[in-house]
mmCIF file of C-alpha atoms in Angstrom:
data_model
loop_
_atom_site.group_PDB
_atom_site.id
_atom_site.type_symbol
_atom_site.label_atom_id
_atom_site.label_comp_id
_atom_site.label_asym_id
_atom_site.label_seq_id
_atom_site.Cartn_x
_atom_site.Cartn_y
_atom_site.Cartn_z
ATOM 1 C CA UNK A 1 1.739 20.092 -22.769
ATOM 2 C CA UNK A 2 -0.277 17.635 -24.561
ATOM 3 C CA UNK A 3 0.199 13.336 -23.592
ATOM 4 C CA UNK A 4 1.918 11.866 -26.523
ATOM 5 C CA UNK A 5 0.207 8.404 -27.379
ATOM 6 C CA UNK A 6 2.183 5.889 -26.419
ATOM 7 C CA UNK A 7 5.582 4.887 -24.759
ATOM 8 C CA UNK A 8 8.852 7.458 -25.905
ATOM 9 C CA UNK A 9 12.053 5.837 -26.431
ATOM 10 C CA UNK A 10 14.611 7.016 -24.050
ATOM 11 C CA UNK A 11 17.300 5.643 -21.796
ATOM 12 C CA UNK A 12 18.079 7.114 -18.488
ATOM 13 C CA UNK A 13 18.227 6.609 -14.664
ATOM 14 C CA UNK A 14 16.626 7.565 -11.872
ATOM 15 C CA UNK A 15 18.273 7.901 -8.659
ATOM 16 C CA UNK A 16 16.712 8.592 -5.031
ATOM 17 C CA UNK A 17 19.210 10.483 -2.320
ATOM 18 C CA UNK A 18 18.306 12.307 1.027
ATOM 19 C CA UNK A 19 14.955 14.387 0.777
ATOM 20 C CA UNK A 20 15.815 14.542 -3.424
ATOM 21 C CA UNK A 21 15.261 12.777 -7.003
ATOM 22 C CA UNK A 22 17.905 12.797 -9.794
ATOM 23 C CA UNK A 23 17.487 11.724 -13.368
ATOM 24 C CA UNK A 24 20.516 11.155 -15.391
ATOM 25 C CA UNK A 25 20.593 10.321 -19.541
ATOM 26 C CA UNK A 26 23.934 9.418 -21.204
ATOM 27 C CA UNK A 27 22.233 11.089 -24.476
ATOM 28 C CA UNK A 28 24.877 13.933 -24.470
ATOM 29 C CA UNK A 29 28.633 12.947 -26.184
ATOM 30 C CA UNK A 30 31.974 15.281 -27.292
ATOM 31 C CA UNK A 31 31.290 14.078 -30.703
ATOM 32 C CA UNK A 32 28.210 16.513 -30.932
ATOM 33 C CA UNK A 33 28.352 19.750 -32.384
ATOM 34 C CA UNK A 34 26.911 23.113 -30.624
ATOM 35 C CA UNK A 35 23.677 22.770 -32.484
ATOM 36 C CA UNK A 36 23.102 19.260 -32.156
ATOM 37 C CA UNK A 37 23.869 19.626 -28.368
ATOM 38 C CA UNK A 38 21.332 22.269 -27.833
ATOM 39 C CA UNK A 39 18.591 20.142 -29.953
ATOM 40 C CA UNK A 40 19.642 17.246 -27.454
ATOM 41 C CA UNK A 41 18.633 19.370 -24.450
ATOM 42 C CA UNK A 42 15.818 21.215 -25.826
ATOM 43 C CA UNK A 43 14.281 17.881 -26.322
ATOM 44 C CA UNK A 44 15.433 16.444 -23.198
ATOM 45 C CA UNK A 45 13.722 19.285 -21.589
ATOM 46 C CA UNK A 46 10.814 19.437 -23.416
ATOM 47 C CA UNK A 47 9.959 15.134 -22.931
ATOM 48 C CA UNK A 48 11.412 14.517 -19.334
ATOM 49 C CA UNK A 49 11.416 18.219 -17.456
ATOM 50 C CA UNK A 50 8.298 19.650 -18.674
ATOM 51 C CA UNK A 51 6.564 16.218 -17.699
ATOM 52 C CA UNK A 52 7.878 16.300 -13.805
ATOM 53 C CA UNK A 53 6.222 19.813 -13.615
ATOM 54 C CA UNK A 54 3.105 18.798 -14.736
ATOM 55 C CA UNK A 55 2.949 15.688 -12.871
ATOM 56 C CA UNK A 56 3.788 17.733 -9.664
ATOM 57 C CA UNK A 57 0.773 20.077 -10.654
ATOM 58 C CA UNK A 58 -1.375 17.090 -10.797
ATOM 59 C CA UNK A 59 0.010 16.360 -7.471
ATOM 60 C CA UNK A 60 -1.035 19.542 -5.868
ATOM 61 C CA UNK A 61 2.229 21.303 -6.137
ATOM 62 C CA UNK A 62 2.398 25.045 -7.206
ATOM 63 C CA UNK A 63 5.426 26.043 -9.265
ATOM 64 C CA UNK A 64 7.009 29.341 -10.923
ATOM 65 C CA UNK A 65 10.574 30.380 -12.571
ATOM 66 C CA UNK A 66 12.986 30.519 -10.048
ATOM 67 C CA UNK A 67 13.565 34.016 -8.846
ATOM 68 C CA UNK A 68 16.007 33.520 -5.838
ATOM 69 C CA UNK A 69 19.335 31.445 -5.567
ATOM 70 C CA UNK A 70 18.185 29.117 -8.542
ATOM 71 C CA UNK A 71 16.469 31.586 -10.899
ATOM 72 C CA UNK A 72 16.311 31.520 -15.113
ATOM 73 C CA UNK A 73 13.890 29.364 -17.184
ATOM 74 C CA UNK A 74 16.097 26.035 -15.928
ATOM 75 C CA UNK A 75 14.417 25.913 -12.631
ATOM 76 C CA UNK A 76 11.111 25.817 -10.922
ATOM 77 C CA UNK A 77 10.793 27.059 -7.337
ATOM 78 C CA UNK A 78 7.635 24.178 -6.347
ATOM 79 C CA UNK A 79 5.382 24.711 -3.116
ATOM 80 C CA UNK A 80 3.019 22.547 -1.238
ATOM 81 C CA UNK A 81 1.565 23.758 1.918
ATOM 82 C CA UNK A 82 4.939 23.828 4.598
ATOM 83 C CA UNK A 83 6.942 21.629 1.972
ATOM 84 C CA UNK A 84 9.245 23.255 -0.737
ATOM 85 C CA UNK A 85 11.407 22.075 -3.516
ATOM 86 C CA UNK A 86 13.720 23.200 -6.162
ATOM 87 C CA UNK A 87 13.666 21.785 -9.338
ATOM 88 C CA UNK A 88 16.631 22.693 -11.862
ATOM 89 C CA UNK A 89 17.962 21.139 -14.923
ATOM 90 C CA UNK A 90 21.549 21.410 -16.403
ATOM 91 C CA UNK A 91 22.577 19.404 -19.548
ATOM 92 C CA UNK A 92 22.046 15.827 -18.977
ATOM 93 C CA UNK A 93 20.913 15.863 -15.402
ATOM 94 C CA UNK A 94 17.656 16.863 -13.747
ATOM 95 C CA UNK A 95 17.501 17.263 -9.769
ATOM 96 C CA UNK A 96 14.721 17.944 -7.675
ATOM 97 C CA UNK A 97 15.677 18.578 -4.343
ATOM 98 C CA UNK A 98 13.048 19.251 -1.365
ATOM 99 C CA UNK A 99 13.482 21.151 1.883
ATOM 100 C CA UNK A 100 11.498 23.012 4.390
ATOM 101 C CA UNK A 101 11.669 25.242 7.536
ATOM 102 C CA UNK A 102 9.761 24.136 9.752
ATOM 103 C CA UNK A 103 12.505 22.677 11.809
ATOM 104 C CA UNK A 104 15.689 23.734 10.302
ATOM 105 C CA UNK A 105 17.766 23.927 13.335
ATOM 106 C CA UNK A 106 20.625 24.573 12.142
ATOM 107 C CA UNK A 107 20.072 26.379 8.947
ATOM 108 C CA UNK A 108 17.104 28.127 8.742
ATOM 109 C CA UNK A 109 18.237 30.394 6.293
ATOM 110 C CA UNK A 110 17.437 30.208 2.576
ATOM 111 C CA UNK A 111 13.945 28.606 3.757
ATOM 112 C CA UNK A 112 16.184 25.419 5.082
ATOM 113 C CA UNK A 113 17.693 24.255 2.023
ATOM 114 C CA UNK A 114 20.983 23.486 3.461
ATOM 115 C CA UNK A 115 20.024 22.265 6.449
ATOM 116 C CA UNK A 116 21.748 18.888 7.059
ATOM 117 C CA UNK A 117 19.987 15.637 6.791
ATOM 118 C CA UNK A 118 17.110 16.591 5.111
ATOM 119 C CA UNK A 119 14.917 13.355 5.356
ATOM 120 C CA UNK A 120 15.628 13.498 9.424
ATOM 121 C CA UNK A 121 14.717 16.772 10.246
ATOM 122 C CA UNK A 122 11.445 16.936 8.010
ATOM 123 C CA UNK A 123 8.424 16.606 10.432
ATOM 124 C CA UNK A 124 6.378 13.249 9.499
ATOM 125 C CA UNK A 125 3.869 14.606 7.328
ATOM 126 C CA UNK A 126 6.153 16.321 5.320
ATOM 127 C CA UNK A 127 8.189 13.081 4.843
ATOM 128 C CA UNK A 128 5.917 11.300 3.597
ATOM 129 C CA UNK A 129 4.307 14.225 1.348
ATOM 130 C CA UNK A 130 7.800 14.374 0.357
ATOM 131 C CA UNK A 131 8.195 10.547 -0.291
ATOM 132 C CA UNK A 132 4.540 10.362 -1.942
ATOM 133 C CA UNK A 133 5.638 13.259 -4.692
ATOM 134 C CA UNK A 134 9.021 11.424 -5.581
ATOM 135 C CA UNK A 135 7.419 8.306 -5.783
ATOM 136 C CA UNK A 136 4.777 9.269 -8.333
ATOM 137 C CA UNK A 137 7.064 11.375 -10.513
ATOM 138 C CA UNK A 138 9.201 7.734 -10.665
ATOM 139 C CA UNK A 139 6.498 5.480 -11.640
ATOM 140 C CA UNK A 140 5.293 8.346 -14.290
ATOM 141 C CA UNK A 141 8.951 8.360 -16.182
ATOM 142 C CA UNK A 142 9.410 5.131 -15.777
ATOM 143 C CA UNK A 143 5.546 4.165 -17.388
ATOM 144 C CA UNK A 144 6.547 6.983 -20.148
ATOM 145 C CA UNK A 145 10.320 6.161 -21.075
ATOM 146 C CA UNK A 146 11.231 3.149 -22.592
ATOM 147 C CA UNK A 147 14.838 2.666 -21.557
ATOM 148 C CA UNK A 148 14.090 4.256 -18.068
ATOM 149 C CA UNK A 149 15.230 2.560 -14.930
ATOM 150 C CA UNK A 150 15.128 3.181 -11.669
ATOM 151 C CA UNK A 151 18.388 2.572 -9.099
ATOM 152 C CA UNK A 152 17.483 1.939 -5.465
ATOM 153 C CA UNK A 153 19.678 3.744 -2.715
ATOM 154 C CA UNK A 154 22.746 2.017 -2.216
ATOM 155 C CA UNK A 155 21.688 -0.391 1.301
ATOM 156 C CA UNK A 156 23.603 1.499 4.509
ATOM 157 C CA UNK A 157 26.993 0.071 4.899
ATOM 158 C CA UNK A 158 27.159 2.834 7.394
ATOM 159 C CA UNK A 159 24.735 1.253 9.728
ATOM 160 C CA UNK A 160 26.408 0.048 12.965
ATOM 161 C CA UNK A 161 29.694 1.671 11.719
ATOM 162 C CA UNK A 162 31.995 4.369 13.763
ATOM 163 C CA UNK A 163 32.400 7.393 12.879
ATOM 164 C CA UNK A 164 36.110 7.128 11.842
ATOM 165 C CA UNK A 165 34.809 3.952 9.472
ATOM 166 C CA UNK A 166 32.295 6.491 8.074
ATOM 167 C CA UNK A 167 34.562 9.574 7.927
ATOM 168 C CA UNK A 168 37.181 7.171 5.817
ATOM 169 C CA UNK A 169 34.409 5.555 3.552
ATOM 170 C CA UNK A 170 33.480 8.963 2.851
ATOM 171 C CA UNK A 171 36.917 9.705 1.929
ATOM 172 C CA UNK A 172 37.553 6.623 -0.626
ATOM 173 C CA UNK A 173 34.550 7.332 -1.994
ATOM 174 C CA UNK A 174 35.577 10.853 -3.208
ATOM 175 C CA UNK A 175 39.033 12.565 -2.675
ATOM 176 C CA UNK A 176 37.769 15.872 -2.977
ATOM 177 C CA UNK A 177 37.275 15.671 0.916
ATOM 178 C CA UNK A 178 40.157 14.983 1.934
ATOM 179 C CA UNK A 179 42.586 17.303 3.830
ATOM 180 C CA UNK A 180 44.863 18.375 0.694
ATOM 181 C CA UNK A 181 41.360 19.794 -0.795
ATOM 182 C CA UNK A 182 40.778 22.087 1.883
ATOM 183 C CA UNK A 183 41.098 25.820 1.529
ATOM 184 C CA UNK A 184 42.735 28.579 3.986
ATOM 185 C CA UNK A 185 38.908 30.018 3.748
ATOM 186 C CA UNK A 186 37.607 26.668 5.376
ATOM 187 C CA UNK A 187 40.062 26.576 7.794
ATOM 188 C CA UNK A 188 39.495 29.799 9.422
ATOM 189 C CA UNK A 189 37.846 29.028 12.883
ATOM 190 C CA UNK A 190 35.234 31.667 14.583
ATOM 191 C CA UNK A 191 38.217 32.537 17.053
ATOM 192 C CA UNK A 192 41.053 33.432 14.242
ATOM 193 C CA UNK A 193 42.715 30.025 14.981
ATOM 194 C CA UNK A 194 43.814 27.647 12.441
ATOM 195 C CA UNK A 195 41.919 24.479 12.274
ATOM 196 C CA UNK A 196 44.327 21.057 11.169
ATOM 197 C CA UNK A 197 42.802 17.926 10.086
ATOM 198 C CA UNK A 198 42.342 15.490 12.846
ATOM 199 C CA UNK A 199 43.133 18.264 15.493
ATOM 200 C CA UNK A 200 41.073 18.574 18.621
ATOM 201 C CA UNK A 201 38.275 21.700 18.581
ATOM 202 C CA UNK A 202 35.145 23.173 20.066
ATOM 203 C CA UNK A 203 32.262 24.057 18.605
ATOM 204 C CA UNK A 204 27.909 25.135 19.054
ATOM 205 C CA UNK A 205 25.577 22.509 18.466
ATOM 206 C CA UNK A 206 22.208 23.817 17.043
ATOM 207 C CA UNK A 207 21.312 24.264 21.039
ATOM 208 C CA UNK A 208 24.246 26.538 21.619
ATOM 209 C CA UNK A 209 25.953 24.298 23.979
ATOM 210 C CA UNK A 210 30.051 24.018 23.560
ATOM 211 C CA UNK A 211 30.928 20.321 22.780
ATOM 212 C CA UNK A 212 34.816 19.122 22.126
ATOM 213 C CA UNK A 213 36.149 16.874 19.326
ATOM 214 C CA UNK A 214 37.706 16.119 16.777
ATOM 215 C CA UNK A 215 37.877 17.670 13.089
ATOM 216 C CA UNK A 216 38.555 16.289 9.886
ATOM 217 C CA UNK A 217 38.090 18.087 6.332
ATOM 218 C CA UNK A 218 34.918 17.386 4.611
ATOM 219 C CA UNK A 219 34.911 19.591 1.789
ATOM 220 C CA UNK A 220 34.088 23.018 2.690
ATOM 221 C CA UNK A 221 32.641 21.873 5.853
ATOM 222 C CA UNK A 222 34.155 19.932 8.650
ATOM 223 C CA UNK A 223 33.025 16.464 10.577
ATOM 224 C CA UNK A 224 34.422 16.599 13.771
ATOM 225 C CA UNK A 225 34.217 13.632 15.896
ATOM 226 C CA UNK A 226 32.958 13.194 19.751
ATOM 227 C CA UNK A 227 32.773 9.685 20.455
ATOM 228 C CA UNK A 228 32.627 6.161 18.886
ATOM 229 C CA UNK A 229 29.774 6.571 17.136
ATOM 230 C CA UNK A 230 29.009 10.613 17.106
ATOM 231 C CA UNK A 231 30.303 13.107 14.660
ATOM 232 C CA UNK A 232 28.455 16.548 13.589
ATOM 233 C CA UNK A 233 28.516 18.292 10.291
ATOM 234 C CA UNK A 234 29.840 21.489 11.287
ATOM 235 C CA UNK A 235 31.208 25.115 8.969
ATOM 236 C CA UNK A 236 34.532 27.040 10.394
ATOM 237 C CA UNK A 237 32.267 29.526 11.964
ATOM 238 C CA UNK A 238 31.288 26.948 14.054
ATOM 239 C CA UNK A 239 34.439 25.624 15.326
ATOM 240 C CA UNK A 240 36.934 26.725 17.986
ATOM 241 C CA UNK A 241 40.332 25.974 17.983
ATOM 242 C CA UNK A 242 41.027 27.324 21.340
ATOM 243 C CA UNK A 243 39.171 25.986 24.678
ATOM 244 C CA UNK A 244 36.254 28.868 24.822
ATOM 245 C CA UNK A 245 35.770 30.044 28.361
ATOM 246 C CA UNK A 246 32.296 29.570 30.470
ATOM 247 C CA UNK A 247 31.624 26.230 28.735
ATOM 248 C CA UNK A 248 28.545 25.938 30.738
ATOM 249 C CA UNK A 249 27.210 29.181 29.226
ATOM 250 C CA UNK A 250 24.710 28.326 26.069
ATOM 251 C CA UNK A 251 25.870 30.115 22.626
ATOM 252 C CA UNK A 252 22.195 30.573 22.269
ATOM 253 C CA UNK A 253 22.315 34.379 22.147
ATOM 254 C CA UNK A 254 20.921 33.974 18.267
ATOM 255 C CA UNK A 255 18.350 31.206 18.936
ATOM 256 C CA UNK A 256 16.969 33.039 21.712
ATOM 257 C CA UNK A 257 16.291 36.445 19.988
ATOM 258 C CA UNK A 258 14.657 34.362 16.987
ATOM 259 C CA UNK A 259 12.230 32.127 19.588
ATOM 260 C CA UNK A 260 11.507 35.261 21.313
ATOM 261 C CA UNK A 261 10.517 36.963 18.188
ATOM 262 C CA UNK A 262 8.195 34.227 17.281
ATOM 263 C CA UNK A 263 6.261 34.264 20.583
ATOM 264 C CA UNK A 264 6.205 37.769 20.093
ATOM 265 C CA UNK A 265 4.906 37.858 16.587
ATOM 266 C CA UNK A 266 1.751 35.150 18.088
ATOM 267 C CA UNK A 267 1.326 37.535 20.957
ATOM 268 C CA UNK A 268 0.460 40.161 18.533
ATOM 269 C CA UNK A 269 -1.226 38.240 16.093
ATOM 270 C CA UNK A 270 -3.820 36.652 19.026
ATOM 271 C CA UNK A 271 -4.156 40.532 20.181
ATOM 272 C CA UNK A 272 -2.466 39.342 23.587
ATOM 273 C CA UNK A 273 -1.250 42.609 24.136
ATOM 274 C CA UNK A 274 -0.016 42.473 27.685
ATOM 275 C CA UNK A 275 1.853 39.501 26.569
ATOM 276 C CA UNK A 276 3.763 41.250 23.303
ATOM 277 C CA UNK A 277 4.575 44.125 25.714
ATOM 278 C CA UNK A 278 6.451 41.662 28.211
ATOM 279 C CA UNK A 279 8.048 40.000 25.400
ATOM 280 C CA UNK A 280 9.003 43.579 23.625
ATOM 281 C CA UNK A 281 10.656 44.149 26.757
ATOM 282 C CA UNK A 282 12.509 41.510 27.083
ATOM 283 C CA UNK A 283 13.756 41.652 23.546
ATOM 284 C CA UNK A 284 14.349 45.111 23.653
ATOM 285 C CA UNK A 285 15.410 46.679 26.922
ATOM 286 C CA UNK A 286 15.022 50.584 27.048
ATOM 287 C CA UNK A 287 12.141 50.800 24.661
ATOM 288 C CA UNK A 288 14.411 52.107 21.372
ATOM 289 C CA UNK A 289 12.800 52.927 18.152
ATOM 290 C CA UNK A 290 12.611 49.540 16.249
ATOM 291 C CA UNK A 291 12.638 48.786 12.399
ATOM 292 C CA UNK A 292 11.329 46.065 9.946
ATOM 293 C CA UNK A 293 13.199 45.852 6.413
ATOM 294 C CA UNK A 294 11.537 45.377 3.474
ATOM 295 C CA UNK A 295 13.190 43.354 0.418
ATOM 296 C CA UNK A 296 12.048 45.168 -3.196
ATOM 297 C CA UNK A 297 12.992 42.041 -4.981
ATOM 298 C CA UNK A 298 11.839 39.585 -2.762
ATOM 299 C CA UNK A 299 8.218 41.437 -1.751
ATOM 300 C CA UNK A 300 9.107 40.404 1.550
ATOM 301 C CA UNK A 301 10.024 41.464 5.028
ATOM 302 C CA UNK A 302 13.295 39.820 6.766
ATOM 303 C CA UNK A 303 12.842 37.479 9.646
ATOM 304 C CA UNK A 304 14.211 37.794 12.619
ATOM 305 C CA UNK A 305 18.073 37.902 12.587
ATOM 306 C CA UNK A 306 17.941 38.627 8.273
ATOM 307 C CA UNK A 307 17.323 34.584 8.487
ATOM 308 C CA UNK A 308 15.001 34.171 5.828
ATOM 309 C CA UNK A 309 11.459 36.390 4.340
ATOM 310 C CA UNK A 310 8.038 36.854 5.235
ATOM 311 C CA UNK A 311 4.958 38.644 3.495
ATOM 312 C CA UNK A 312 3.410 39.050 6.909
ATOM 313 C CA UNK A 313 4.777 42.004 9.048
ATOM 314 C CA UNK A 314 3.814 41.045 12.370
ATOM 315 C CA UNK A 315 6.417 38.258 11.283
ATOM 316 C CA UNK A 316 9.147 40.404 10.371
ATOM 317 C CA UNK A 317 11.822 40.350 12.064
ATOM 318 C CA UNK A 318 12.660 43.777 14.911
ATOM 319 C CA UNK A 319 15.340 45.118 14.258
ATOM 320 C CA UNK A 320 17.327 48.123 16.119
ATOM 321 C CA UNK A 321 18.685 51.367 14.854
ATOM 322 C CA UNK A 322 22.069 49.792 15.454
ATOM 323 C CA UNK A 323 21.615 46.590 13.471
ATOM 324 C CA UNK A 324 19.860 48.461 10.155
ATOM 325 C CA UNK A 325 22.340 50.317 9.572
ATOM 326 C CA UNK A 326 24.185 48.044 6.898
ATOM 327 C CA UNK A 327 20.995 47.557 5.626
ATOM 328 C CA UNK A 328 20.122 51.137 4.141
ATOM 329 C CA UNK A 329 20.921 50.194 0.747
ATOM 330 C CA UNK A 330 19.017 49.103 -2.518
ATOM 331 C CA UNK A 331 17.272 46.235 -2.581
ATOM 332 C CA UNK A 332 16.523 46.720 1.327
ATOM 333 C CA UNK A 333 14.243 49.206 2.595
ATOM 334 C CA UNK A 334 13.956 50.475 6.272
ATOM 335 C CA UNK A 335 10.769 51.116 7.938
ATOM 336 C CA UNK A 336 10.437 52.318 11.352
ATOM 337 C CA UNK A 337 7.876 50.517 13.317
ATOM 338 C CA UNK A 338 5.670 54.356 13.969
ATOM 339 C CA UNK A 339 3.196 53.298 16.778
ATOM 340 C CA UNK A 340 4.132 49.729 18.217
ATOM 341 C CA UNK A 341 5.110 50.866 21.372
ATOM 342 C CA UNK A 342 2.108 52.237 21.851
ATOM 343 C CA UNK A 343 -0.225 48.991 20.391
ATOM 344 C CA UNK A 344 2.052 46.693 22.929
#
């Protein structure tokens, strides 16, 4: 896209939120008609969305269409090294969120794009990769756009607060996440019970242990509270409504198999043979037959526990004859691992 000469006259704002940027115009009104709406965004697209691509290509960032979760010509699917982003745009508003996976603890799926608290988990490099590209794409639209202006994050009220006074400011802030907005879906806890609003659960932290509380409705998800100051972010598959037995037992079973499979996968790679065949073992008692599935769309392998995609098959995930079998099925493919046993 060639520089125009000169500043461009539009009005906007640019806001900064956890691990994200957001650019909002007021450009768009009821009183338009169809064509004078598309025009509108076509523009808007074509002077503000087109210009944060190529200012993260100047940056070092690689981007392409979208072609998983956020796919079409709207968004860009942006790499750098370990860090990741989406970038989409929808009428008015362009968003550019970042994630990675390199500790997602809790959701490692989807290369950790919902994993909570973004900013906290990213490792320190990433942050401030992360801070670096937002920060640059800013100054740019704001040196380029006449009526552009930039609106600092909102200063913590939540600092020093409890956890009730946060639950509650998060509820005055927006109704939707309040109790009367929750469905029978979201309220259906990983033991069949019925979960209540401000009723006292158990749930997994992203360690597996079983920790008590308290849960209130925070849109689809739940907060549940255990102590003063300590609340977790947690889904209905997470939470208990009755007292699970063994609470000194770790609900690890999941973590365990995916940690293992990563030692394994180095073992292999570093030709520590002896090594991959005491970790096989472990993973795999009995020595079955083990498989790998291959994604058409994605050209990818699954990781371990179909939590995520790899192009490198000594990182795919194992899986047993048992656990591919809901997996036959197009766009999946099935390979048996022909020879491992032997190699570990």
């Amino acid at each position: 896209m060639a520089m125009t000469k000169g500043r461009i006259s539009r009005a906007g704002k640019i806001h900064f939120s956890d691990a994200a940027l957001a650019v909002w115009e007021e450009g768009l009104n009821s009183s338009m008609t169809w064509n004078q709406k598309t025009a509108w965004e076509r523009q808007f697209k074509r002077d503000v969305f087109a210009r944060i691509v190529q200012t993260l290509h100047r940056l070092g960032w690689a981007t392409q269409v979208g072609t998983h979760i956020f796919t079409g010509n709207d968004a860009r699917y942006c790499t750098k090294g370990d860090l990741q982003a989406d970038l989409k745009i929808s009428g008015r508003h362009i968003e550019l969120d970042f994630f990675q996976n390199v500790n997602a603890p809790e959701r490692p799926d989807h290369g950790g794009r919902y994993q909570y608290d973004q900013e906290k988990h990213m490792p320190y490099l990433l942050r401030i990769e992360m801070e670096r590209t937002r920060r640059r794409i800013r100054d740019y639209l704001l040196n380029v756009f006449t009526g552009y202006e930039f609106e600092p994050p909102k200063a913590d009220r939540r600092t020093g607060a409890t956890a009730m006074e946060i639950i509650e400011d998060k509820y005055r802030e927006n109704r939707h996440f309040g109790p009367e907005h929750t469905s029978e879906y979201h309220r259906r806890a990983a033991d069949g019970g019925r979960i209540e609003h401000g009723a006292r659960v158990w749930f997994t932290d992203y360690k597996g242990r079983i920790l008590a509380g308290t849960a209130y409705t925070n849109g689809g998800m739940w907060l549940v509270v255990t102590g003063t100051y300590g609340f977790h972010n947690k889904s209905q598959s997470e939470i208990f409504t009755r007292r699970p037995e063994n609470l000194r037992i770790k609900r690890n079973a999941r973590l365990r198999r995916q940690r293992l499979e990563r030692e394994l996968a180095k073992a292999t790679e570093a030709m520590k043979f002896e090594r991959a065949a005491v970790l096989r073992d472990i993973l795999f008692p009995g020595d079955p037959e083990l498989f790998v599935v291959w994604h058409k769309e994605h050209k990818a392998f699954h990781c371990a526990g179909f939590s995520g995609y790899t192009a490198d098959k000594i990182k795919a995930g194992r899986f047993t004859a048992d656990e591919v079998r809901a997996w036959c099925h197009e766009p999946n493919e099935v390979i048996a691992l022909i020879g491992e046993r032997e190699a570990a």
